[in-house]
Amino acid sequence: VQLVESGGGLVQPGGSLRLSCTASSRIVGAFRWYRQAPGKQREMVAGLEYDLTINYLDSVKGRFTLSRDSIMNTLFLQMDSLKPEDTAVYYCYAYSGGDNWGQGAQVTVSS
């Protein structure tokens, strides 16, 4: 499975961005967004699990919203009220016969 991310960029604090991850085939397993800031470990930001439960990192609850298109091959992450500490490379992950990762999308929150 190939994962292609888009939607990263530079935004001011309080602004919004929407990330998209398009898979080359339908995803029925876990479909998640992770992020990694410089000098820090990769952490899960938001995930849609195989049983359709959605989990969020505590620090993004109420600000980020995860959704998926009806044909189940694109995952979206709507990020509102962005903070400088949200700055990181955001990676899409999908389980489909194994672990699959996207190439990463840079998100920079700065004035």
mmCIF file of N, CA and C in Angstrom:
data_model
loop_
_atom_site.group_PDB
_atom_site.id
_atom_site.type_symbol
_atom_site.label_atom_id
_atom_site.label_comp_id
_atom_site.label_asym_id
_atom_site.label_seq_id
_atom_site.Cartn_x
_atom_site.Cartn_y
_atom_site.Cartn_z
ATOM 1 N N VAL A 1 0.851 -1.195 0.000
ATOM 2 C CA VAL A 1 0.000 0.000 0.000
ATOM 3 C C VAL A 1 0.882 1.240 0.000
ATOM 4 N N GLN A 2 0.584 2.172 -0.878
ATOM 5 C CA GLN A 2 1.300 3.445 -0.881
ATOM 6 C C GLN A 2 0.424 4.516 -0.258
ATOM 7 N N LEU A 3 1.054 5.360 0.558
ATOM 8 C CA LEU A 3 0.341 6.445 1.237
ATOM 9 C C LEU A 3 0.935 7.773 0.794
ATOM 10 N N VAL A 4 0.087 8.691 0.354
ATOM 11 C CA VAL A 4 0.553 9.999 -0.105
ATOM 12 C C VAL A 4 -0.117 11.081 0.728
ATOM 13 N N GLU A 5 0.704 11.865 1.416
ATOM 14 C CA GLU A 5 0.195 12.928 2.286
ATOM 15 C C GLU A 5 0.230 14.263 1.566
ATOM 16 N N SER A 6 -0.658 15.141 1.953
ATOM 17 C CA SER A 6 -0.657 16.506 1.441
ATOM 18 C C SER A 6 -1.320 17.423 2.459
ATOM 19 N N GLY A 7 -1.084 18.731 2.300
ATOM 20 C CA GLY A 7 -1.758 19.704 3.133
ATOM 21 C C GLY A 7 -0.920 20.359 4.205
ATOM 22 N N GLY A 8 0.334 19.984 4.323
ATOM 23 C CA GLY A 8 1.187 20.623 5.317
ATOM 24 C C GLY A 8 1.535 22.043 4.901
ATOM 25 N N GLY A 9 2.226 22.750 5.801
ATOM 26 C CA GLY A 9 2.631 24.103 5.471
ATOM 27 C C GLY A 9 2.932 24.921 6.695
ATOM 28 N N LEU A 10 3.036 26.227 6.469
ATOM 29 C CA LEU A 10 3.320 27.189 7.536
ATOM 30 C C LEU A 10 2.036 27.933 7.877
ATOM 31 N N VAL A 11 1.750 28.027 9.158
ATOM 32 C CA VAL A 11 0.540 28.714 9.608
ATOM 33 C C VAL A 11 0.852 29.453 10.891
ATOM 34 N N GLN A 12 0.127 30.547 11.114
ATOM 35 C CA GLN A 12 0.306 31.296 12.351
ATOM 36 C C GLN A 12 -0.410 30.616 13.503
ATOM 37 N N PRO A 13 0.025 30.857 14.726
ATOM 38 C CA PRO A 13 -0.692 30.305 15.889
ATOM 39 C C PRO A 13 -2.167 30.707 15.840
ATOM 40 N N GLY A 14 -3.014 29.736 16.155
ATOM 41 C CA GLY A 14 -4.453 29.952 16.085
ATOM 42 C C GLY A 14 -5.058 29.611 14.743
ATOM 43 N N GLY A 15 -4.226 29.357 13.765
ATOM 44 C CA GLY A 15 -4.699 29.046 12.424
ATOM 45 C C GLY A 15 -5.090 27.582 12.269
ATOM 46 N N SER A 16 -5.428 27.229 11.027
ATOM 47 C CA SER A 16 -5.902 25.879 10.719
ATOM 48 C C SER A 16 -5.180 25.318 9.500
ATOM 49 N N LEU A 17 -5.069 24.011 9.493
ATOM 50 C CA LEU A 17 -4.573 23.268 8.335
ATOM 51 C C LEU A 17 -5.363 21.964 8.250
ATOM 52 N N ARG A 18 -5.438 21.431 7.029
ATOM 53 C CA ARG A 18 -6.075 20.132 6.847
ATOM 54 C C ARG A 18 -5.103 19.220 6.111
ATOM 55 N N LEU A 19 -4.758 18.121 6.766
ATOM 56 C CA LEU A 19 -3.890 17.126 6.153
ATOM 57 C C LEU A 19 -4.740 16.038 5.507
ATOM 58 N N SER A 20 -4.258 15.532 4.379
ATOM 59 C CA SER A 20 -4.903 14.418 3.703
ATOM 60 C C SER A 20 -3.893 13.312 3.476
ATOM 61 N N CYS A 21 -4.348 12.094 3.592
ATOM 62 C CA CYS A 21 -3.525 10.926 3.300
ATOM 63 C C CYS A 21 -4.332 10.009 2.399
ATOM 64 N N THR A 22 -3.874 9.827 1.171
ATOM 65 C CA THR A 22 -4.576 8.977 0.227
ATOM 66 C C THR A 22 -3.808 7.682 0.036
ATOM 67 N N ALA A 23 -4.516 6.578 0.264
ATOM 68 C CA ALA A 23 -3.922 5.252 0.110
ATOM 69 C C ALA A 23 -4.200 4.711 -1.281
ATOM 70 N N SER A 24 -3.317 3.843 -1.737
ATOM 71 C CA SER A 24 -3.464 3.266 -3.071
ATOM 72 C C SER A 24 -4.538 2.192 -3.128
ATOM 73 N N SER A 25 -5.021 1.767 -1.940
ATOM 74 C CA SER A 25 -6.121 0.814 -1.883
ATOM 75 C C SER A 25 -6.921 1.036 -0.607
ATOM 76 N N ARG A 26 -8.077 0.399 -0.568
ATOM 77 C CA ARG A 26 -8.975 0.557 0.577
ATOM 78 C C ARG A 26 -8.300 0.066 1.860
ATOM 79 N N ILE A 27 -8.428 0.855 2.927
ATOM 80 C CA ILE A 27 -7.838 0.501 4.215
ATOM 81 C C ILE A 27 -8.937 0.044 5.159
ATOM 82 N N VAL A 28 -8.830 -1.172 5.666
ATOM 83 C CA VAL A 28 -9.805 -1.662 6.649
ATOM 84 C C VAL A 28 -9.179 -1.849 8.024
ATOM 85 N N GLY A 29 -7.868 -1.763 8.111
ATOM 86 C CA GLY A 29 -7.182 -1.855 9.396
ATOM 87 C C GLY A 29 -6.990 -0.468 9.979
ATOM 88 N N ALA A 30 -6.080 -0.361 10.921
ATOM 89 C CA ALA A 30 -5.798 0.925 11.557
ATOM 90 C C ALA A 30 -5.327 1.956 10.528
ATOM 91 N N PHE A 31 -5.771 3.181 10.713
ATOM 92 C CA PHE A 31 -5.451 4.283 9.792
ATOM 93 C C PHE A 31 -5.227 5.498 10.684
ATOM 94 N N ARG A 32 -3.981 5.977 10.769
ATOM 95 C CA ARG A 32 -3.625 6.929 11.818
ATOM 96 C C ARG A 32 -2.726 8.059 11.308
ATOM 97 N N TRP A 33 -2.667 9.097 12.103
ATOM 98 C CA TRP A 33 -1.680 10.159 11.919
ATOM 99 C C TRP A 33 -0.740 10.156 13.124
ATOM 100 N N TYR A 34 0.548 10.213 12.843
ATOM 101 C CA TYR A 34 1.579 10.374 13.854
ATOM 102 C C TYR A 34 2.316 11.681 13.560
ATOM 103 N N ARG A 35 3.095 12.115 14.544
ATOM 104 C CA ARG A 35 3.959 13.266 14.296
ATOM 105 C C ARG A 35 5.274 13.091 15.056
ATOM 106 N N GLN A 36 6.291 13.759 14.534
ATOM 107 C CA GLN A 36 7.594 13.724 15.180
ATOM 108 C C GLN A 36 8.213 15.101 15.091
ATOM 109 N N ALA A 37 8.441 15.686 16.257
ATOM 110 C CA ALA A 37 9.101 16.979 16.343
ATOM 111 C C ALA A 37 10.601 16.749 16.496
ATOM 112 N N PRO A 38 11.418 17.732 16.151
ATOM 113 C CA PRO A 38 12.875 17.571 16.265
ATOM 114 C C PRO A 38 13.283 17.187 17.682
ATOM 115 N N GLY A 39 14.080 16.148 17.789
ATOM 116 C CA GLY A 39 14.578 15.727 19.085
ATOM 117 C C GLY A 39 13.591 14.970 19.946
ATOM 118 N N LYS A 40 12.421 14.672 19.390
ATOM 119 C CA LYS A 40 11.386 13.973 20.162
ATOM 120 C C LYS A 40 11.001 12.668 19.481
ATOM 121 N N GLN A 41 10.371 11.800 20.251
ATOM 122 C CA GLN A 41 9.906 10.531 19.700
ATOM 123 C C GLN A 41 8.632 10.737 18.889
ATOM 124 N N ARG A 42 8.427 9.853 17.942
ATOM 125 C CA ARG A 42 7.196 9.889 17.165
ATOM 126 C C ARG A 42 6.028 9.533 18.084
ATOM 127 N N GLU A 43 4.921 10.274 17.955
ATOM 128 C CA GLU A 43 3.747 10.027 18.786
ATOM 129 C C GLU A 43 2.507 9.990 17.914
ATOM 130 N N MET A 44 1.531 9.190 18.360
ATOM 131 C CA MET A 44 0.286 9.120 17.625
ATOM 132 C C MET A 44 -0.565 10.343 17.945
ATOM 133 N N VAL A 45 -1.051 10.998 16.920
ATOM 134 C CA VAL A 45 -1.868 12.193 17.081
ATOM 135 C C VAL A 45 -3.353 11.832 17.073
ATOM 136 N N ALA A 46 -3.739 11.024 16.114
ATOM 137 C CA ALA A 46 -5.137 10.623 15.991
ATOM 138 C C ALA A 46 -5.193 9.340 15.185
ATOM 139 N N GLY A 47 -6.078 8.434 15.581
ATOM 140 C CA GLY A 47 -6.133 7.149 14.900
ATOM 141 C C GLY A 47 -7.535 6.604 14.795
ATOM 142 N N LEU A 48 -7.808 6.027 13.648
ATOM 143 C CA LEU A 48 -9.063 5.314 13.411
ATOM 144 C C LEU A 48 -8.714 3.834 13.420
ATOM 145 N N GLU A 49 -9.275 3.109 14.398
ATOM 146 C CA GLU A 49 -8.915 1.709 14.550
ATOM 147 C C GLU A 49 -9.834 0.816 13.725
ATOM 148 N N TYR A 50 -9.491 -0.468 13.638
ATOM 149 C CA TYR A 50 -10.244 -1.400 12.795
ATOM 150 C C TYR A 50 -11.705 -1.506 13.223
ATOM 151 N N ASP A 51 -11.979 -1.242 14.528
ATOM 152 C CA ASP A 51 -13.360 -1.339 15.030
ATOM 153 C C ASP A 51 -14.074 0.014 14.952
ATOM 154 N N LEU A 52 -13.479 0.950 14.239
ATOM 155 C CA LEU A 52 -14.027 2.283 13.969
ATOM 156 C C LEU A 52 -13.962 3.233 15.164
ATOM 157 N N THR A 53 -13.269 2.841 16.237
ATOM 158 C CA THR A 53 -13.071 3.797 17.318
ATOM 159 C C THR A 53 -11.998 4.800 16.892
ATOM 160 N N ILE A 54 -12.136 6.014 17.399
ATOM 161 C CA ILE A 54 -11.177 7.069 17.107
ATOM 162 C C ILE A 54 -10.523 7.505 18.407
ATOM 163 N N ASN A 55 -9.215 7.599 18.380
ATOM 164 C CA ASN A 55 -8.459 8.028 19.543
ATOM 165 C C ASN A 55 -7.642 9.261 19.206
ATOM 166 N N TYR A 56 -7.500 10.146 20.178
ATOM 167 C CA TYR A 56 -6.715 11.366 20.010
ATOM 168 C C TYR A 56 -5.682 11.488 21.109
ATOM 169 N N LEU A 57 -4.570 12.089 20.759
ATOM 170 C CA LEU A 57 -3.581 12.505 21.749
ATOM 171 C C LEU A 57 -4.253 13.544 22.639
ATOM 172 N N ASP A 58 -4.023 13.462 23.941
ATOM 173 C CA ASP A 58 -4.712 14.384 24.853
ATOM 174 C C ASP A 58 -4.509 15.849 24.475
ATOM 175 N N SER A 59 -3.329 16.192 24.057
ATOM 176 C CA SER A 59 -3.022 17.600 23.799
ATOM 177 C C SER A 59 -3.709 18.168 22.554
ATOM 178 N N VAL A 60 -4.313 17.307 21.733
ATOM 179 C CA VAL A 60 -5.001 17.805 20.535
ATOM 180 C C VAL A 60 -6.510 17.640 20.621
ATOM 181 N N LYS A 61 -6.992 17.023 21.672
ATOM 182 C CA LYS A 61 -8.442 16.835 21.820
ATOM 183 C C LYS A 61 -9.149 18.173 21.822
ATOM 184 N N GLY A 62 -10.231 18.243 21.047
ATOM 185 C CA GLY A 62 -10.995 19.478 20.945
ATOM 186 C C GLY A 62 -10.464 20.436 19.897
ATOM 187 N N ARG A 63 -9.270 20.158 19.359
ATOM 188 C CA ARG A 63 -8.687 21.023 18.331
ATOM 189 C C ARG A 63 -8.529 20.308 16.996
ATOM 190 N N PHE A 64 -8.245 19.021 17.042
ATOM 191 C CA PHE A 64 -8.035 18.232 15.825
ATOM 192 C C PHE A 64 -9.217 17.295 15.634
ATOM 193 N N THR A 65 -9.566 17.077 14.365
ATOM 194 C CA THR A 65 -10.664 16.168 14.033
ATOM 195 C C THR A 65 -10.222 15.224 12.927
ATOM 196 N N LEU A 66 -10.392 13.937 13.196
ATOM 197 C CA LEU A 66 -10.030 12.900 12.232
ATOM 198 C C LEU A 66 -11.278 12.462 11.480
ATOM 199 N N SER A 67 -11.143 12.279 10.170
ATOM 200 C CA SER A 67 -12.265 11.764 9.388
ATOM 201 C C SER A 67 -11.730 10.972 8.207
ATOM 202 N N ARG A 68 -12.640 10.223 7.579
ATOM 203 C CA ARG A 68 -12.239 9.390 6.439
ATOM 204 C C ARG A 68 -13.317 9.486 5.373
ATOM 205 N N ASP A 69 -12.916 9.364 4.114
ATOM 206 C CA ASP A 69 -13.909 9.420 3.045
ATOM 207 C C ASP A 69 -14.676 8.106 2.995
ATOM 208 N N SER A 70 -15.790 8.122 2.282
ATOM 209 C CA SER A 70 -16.714 6.982 2.294
ATOM 210 C C SER A 70 -16.148 5.758 1.592
ATOM 211 N N ILE A 71 -15.185 5.925 0.701
ATOM 212 C CA ILE A 71 -14.637 4.758 0.012
ATOM 213 C C ILE A 71 -13.407 4.212 0.736
ATOM 214 N N MET A 72 -13.118 4.833 1.896
ATOM 215 C CA MET A 72 -12.149 4.268 2.830
ATOM 216 C C MET A 72 -10.724 4.233 2.336
ATOM 217 N N ASN A 73 -10.340 5.199 1.474
ATOM 218 C CA ASN A 73 -8.927 5.215 1.149
ATOM 219 C C ASN A 73 -8.268 6.570 1.364
ATOM 220 N N THR A 74 -8.983 7.533 1.946
ATOM 221 C CA THR A 74 -8.375 8.812 2.289
ATOM 222 C C THR A 74 -8.706 9.174 3.725
ATOM 223 N N LEU A 75 -7.673 9.536 4.469
ATOM 224 C CA LEU A 75 -7.814 9.937 5.866
ATOM 225 C C LEU A 75 -7.496 11.424 5.957
ATOM 226 N N PHE A 76 -8.329 12.161 6.673
ATOM 227 C CA PHE A 76 -8.150 13.591 6.843
ATOM 228 C C PHE A 76 -7.866 13.913 8.303
ATOM 229 N N LEU A 77 -7.066 14.949 8.508
ATOM 230 C CA LEU A 77 -6.856 15.475 9.848
ATOM 231 C C LEU A 77 -7.059 16.988 9.778
ATOM 232 N N GLN A 78 -8.195 17.436 10.295
ATOM 233 C CA GLN A 78 -8.471 18.868 10.380
ATOM 234 C C GLN A 78 -7.852 19.382 11.668
ATOM 235 N N MET A 79 -6.946 20.334 11.538
ATOM 236 C CA MET A 79 -6.221 20.863 12.687
ATOM 237 C C MET A 79 -6.585 22.334 12.859
ATOM 238 N N ASP A 80 -7.259 22.632 13.955
ATOM 239 C CA ASP A 80 -7.675 24.004 14.265
ATOM 240 C C ASP A 80 -6.960 24.487 15.526
ATOM 241 N N SER A 81 -6.993 25.794 15.734
ATOM 242 C CA SER A 81 -6.365 26.397 16.914
ATOM 243 C C SER A 81 -4.939 25.890 17.095
ATOM 244 N N LEU A 82 -4.192 25.900 16.017
ATOM 245 C CA LEU A 82 -2.836 25.350 16.054
ATOM 246 C C LEU A 82 -1.932 26.162 16.968
ATOM 247 N N LYS A 83 -1.009 25.440 17.604
ATOM 248 C CA LYS A 83 -0.063 26.025 18.546
ATOM 249 C C LYS A 83 1.360 25.760 18.060
ATOM 250 N N PRO A 84 2.306 26.565 18.492
ATOM 251 C CA PRO A 84 3.698 26.319 18.082
ATOM 252 C C PRO A 84 4.166 24.910 18.428
ATOM 253 N N GLU A 85 3.675 24.356 19.512
ATOM 254 C CA GLU A 85 4.082 23.002 19.906
ATOM 255 C C GLU A 85 3.498 21.911 19.013
ATOM 256 N N ASP A 86 2.640 22.272 18.082
ATOM 257 C CA ASP A 86 2.149 21.313 17.091
ATOM 258 C C ASP A 86 3.112 21.179 15.914
ATOM 259 N N THR A 87 4.126 21.999 15.893
ATOM 260 C CA THR A 87 5.112 21.937 14.816
ATOM 261 C C THR A 87 5.816 20.586 14.814
ATOM 262 N N ALA A 88 5.781 19.926 13.673
ATOM 263 C CA ALA A 88 6.364 18.587 13.544
ATOM 264 C C ALA A 88 6.207 18.116 12.108
ATOM 265 N N VAL A 89 6.841 16.993 11.831
ATOM 266 C CA VAL A 89 6.539 16.277 10.592
ATOM 267 C C VAL A 89 5.419 15.298 10.911
ATOM 268 N N TYR A 90 4.362 15.360 10.143
ATOM 269 C CA TYR A 90 3.198 14.502 10.353
ATOM 270 C C TYR A 90 3.234 13.344 9.358
ATOM 271 N N TYR A 91 3.102 12.140 9.899
ATOM 272 C CA TYR A 91 3.175 10.929 9.086
ATOM 273 C C TYR A 91 1.835 10.192 9.110
ATOM 274 N N CYS A 92 1.442 9.724 7.959
ATOM 275 C CA CYS A 92 0.275 8.872 7.844
ATOM 276 C C CYS A 92 0.719 7.418 8.004
ATOM 277 N N TYR A 93 -0.101 6.638 8.703
ATOM 278 C CA TYR A 93 0.177 5.211 8.901
ATOM 279 C C TYR A 93 -1.087 4.426 8.577
ATOM 280 N N ALA A 94 -0.908 3.284 7.932
ATOM 281 C CA ALA A 94 -2.033 2.380 7.683
ATOM 282 C C ALA A 94 -1.565 0.945 7.846
ATOM 283 N N TYR A 95 -2.418 0.146 8.495
ATOM 284 C CA TYR A 95 -2.126 -1.286 8.559
ATOM 285 C C TYR A 95 -2.910 -1.969 7.447
ATOM 286 N N SER A 96 -2.182 -2.578 6.534
ATOM 287 C CA SER A 96 -2.804 -3.331 5.449
ATOM 288 C C SER A 96 -1.826 -4.417 5.042
ATOM 289 N N GLY A 97 -1.945 -5.560 5.698
ATOM 290 C CA GLY A 97 -1.004 -6.640 5.433
ATOM 291 C C GLY A 97 0.359 -6.374 6.044
ATOM 292 N N GLY A 98 0.466 -5.334 6.822
ATOM 293 C CA GLY A 98 1.720 -4.929 7.449
ATOM 294 C C GLY A 98 1.672 -3.436 7.713
ATOM 295 N N ASP A 99 2.764 -2.923 8.260
ATOM 296 C CA ASP A 99 2.842 -1.500 8.573
ATOM 297 C C ASP A 99 3.220 -0.711 7.320
ATOM 298 N N ASN A 100 2.472 0.350 7.071
ATOM 299 C CA ASN A 100 2.746 1.209 5.927
ATOM 300 C C ASN A 100 2.801 2.665 6.377
ATOM 301 N N TRP A 101 3.794 3.394 5.906
ATOM 302 C CA TRP A 101 3.992 4.798 6.309
ATOM 303 C C TRP A 101 4.065 5.687 5.073
ATOM 304 N N GLY A 102 3.568 6.907 5.240
ATOM 305 C CA GLY A 102 3.736 7.919 4.223
ATOM 306 C C GLY A 102 5.091 8.593 4.363
ATOM 307 N N GLN A 103 5.351 9.532 3.474
ATOM 308 C CA GLN A 103 6.661 10.184 3.434
ATOM 309 C C GLN A 103 6.780 11.326 4.435
ATOM 310 N N GLY A 104 5.676 11.761 4.980
ATOM 311 C CA GLY A 104 5.695 12.842 5.955
ATOM 312 C C GLY A 104 5.326 14.187 5.359
ATOM 313 N N ALA A 105 4.673 15.013 6.142
ATOM 314 C CA ALA A 105 4.299 16.369 5.738
ATOM 315 C C ALA A 105 4.692 17.328 6.847
ATOM 316 N N GLN A 106 5.446 18.360 6.489
ATOM 317 C CA GLN A 106 5.901 19.323 7.499
ATOM 318 C C GLN A 106 4.769 20.279 7.857
ATOM 319 N N VAL A 107 4.549 20.430 9.143
ATOM 320 C CA VAL A 107 3.611 21.427 9.663
ATOM 321 C C VAL A 107 4.398 22.347 10.581
ATOM 322 N N THR A 108 4.389 23.631 10.271
ATOM 323 C CA THR A 108 5.103 24.610 11.072
ATOM 324 C C THR A 108 4.127 25.673 11.537
ATOM 325 N N VAL A 109 4.065 25.852 12.854
ATOM 326 C CA VAL A 109 3.173 26.851 13.445
ATOM 327 C C VAL A 109 4.055 27.924 14.062
ATOM 328 N N SER A 110 4.039 29.088 13.437
ATOM 329 C CA SER A 110 4.943 30.153 13.868
ATOM 330 C C SER A 110 4.416 31.498 13.416
ATOM 331 N N SER A 111 4.686 32.513 14.228
ATOM 332 C CA SER A 111 4.307 33.869 13.842
ATOM 333 C C SER A 111 5.469 34.560 13.140
#
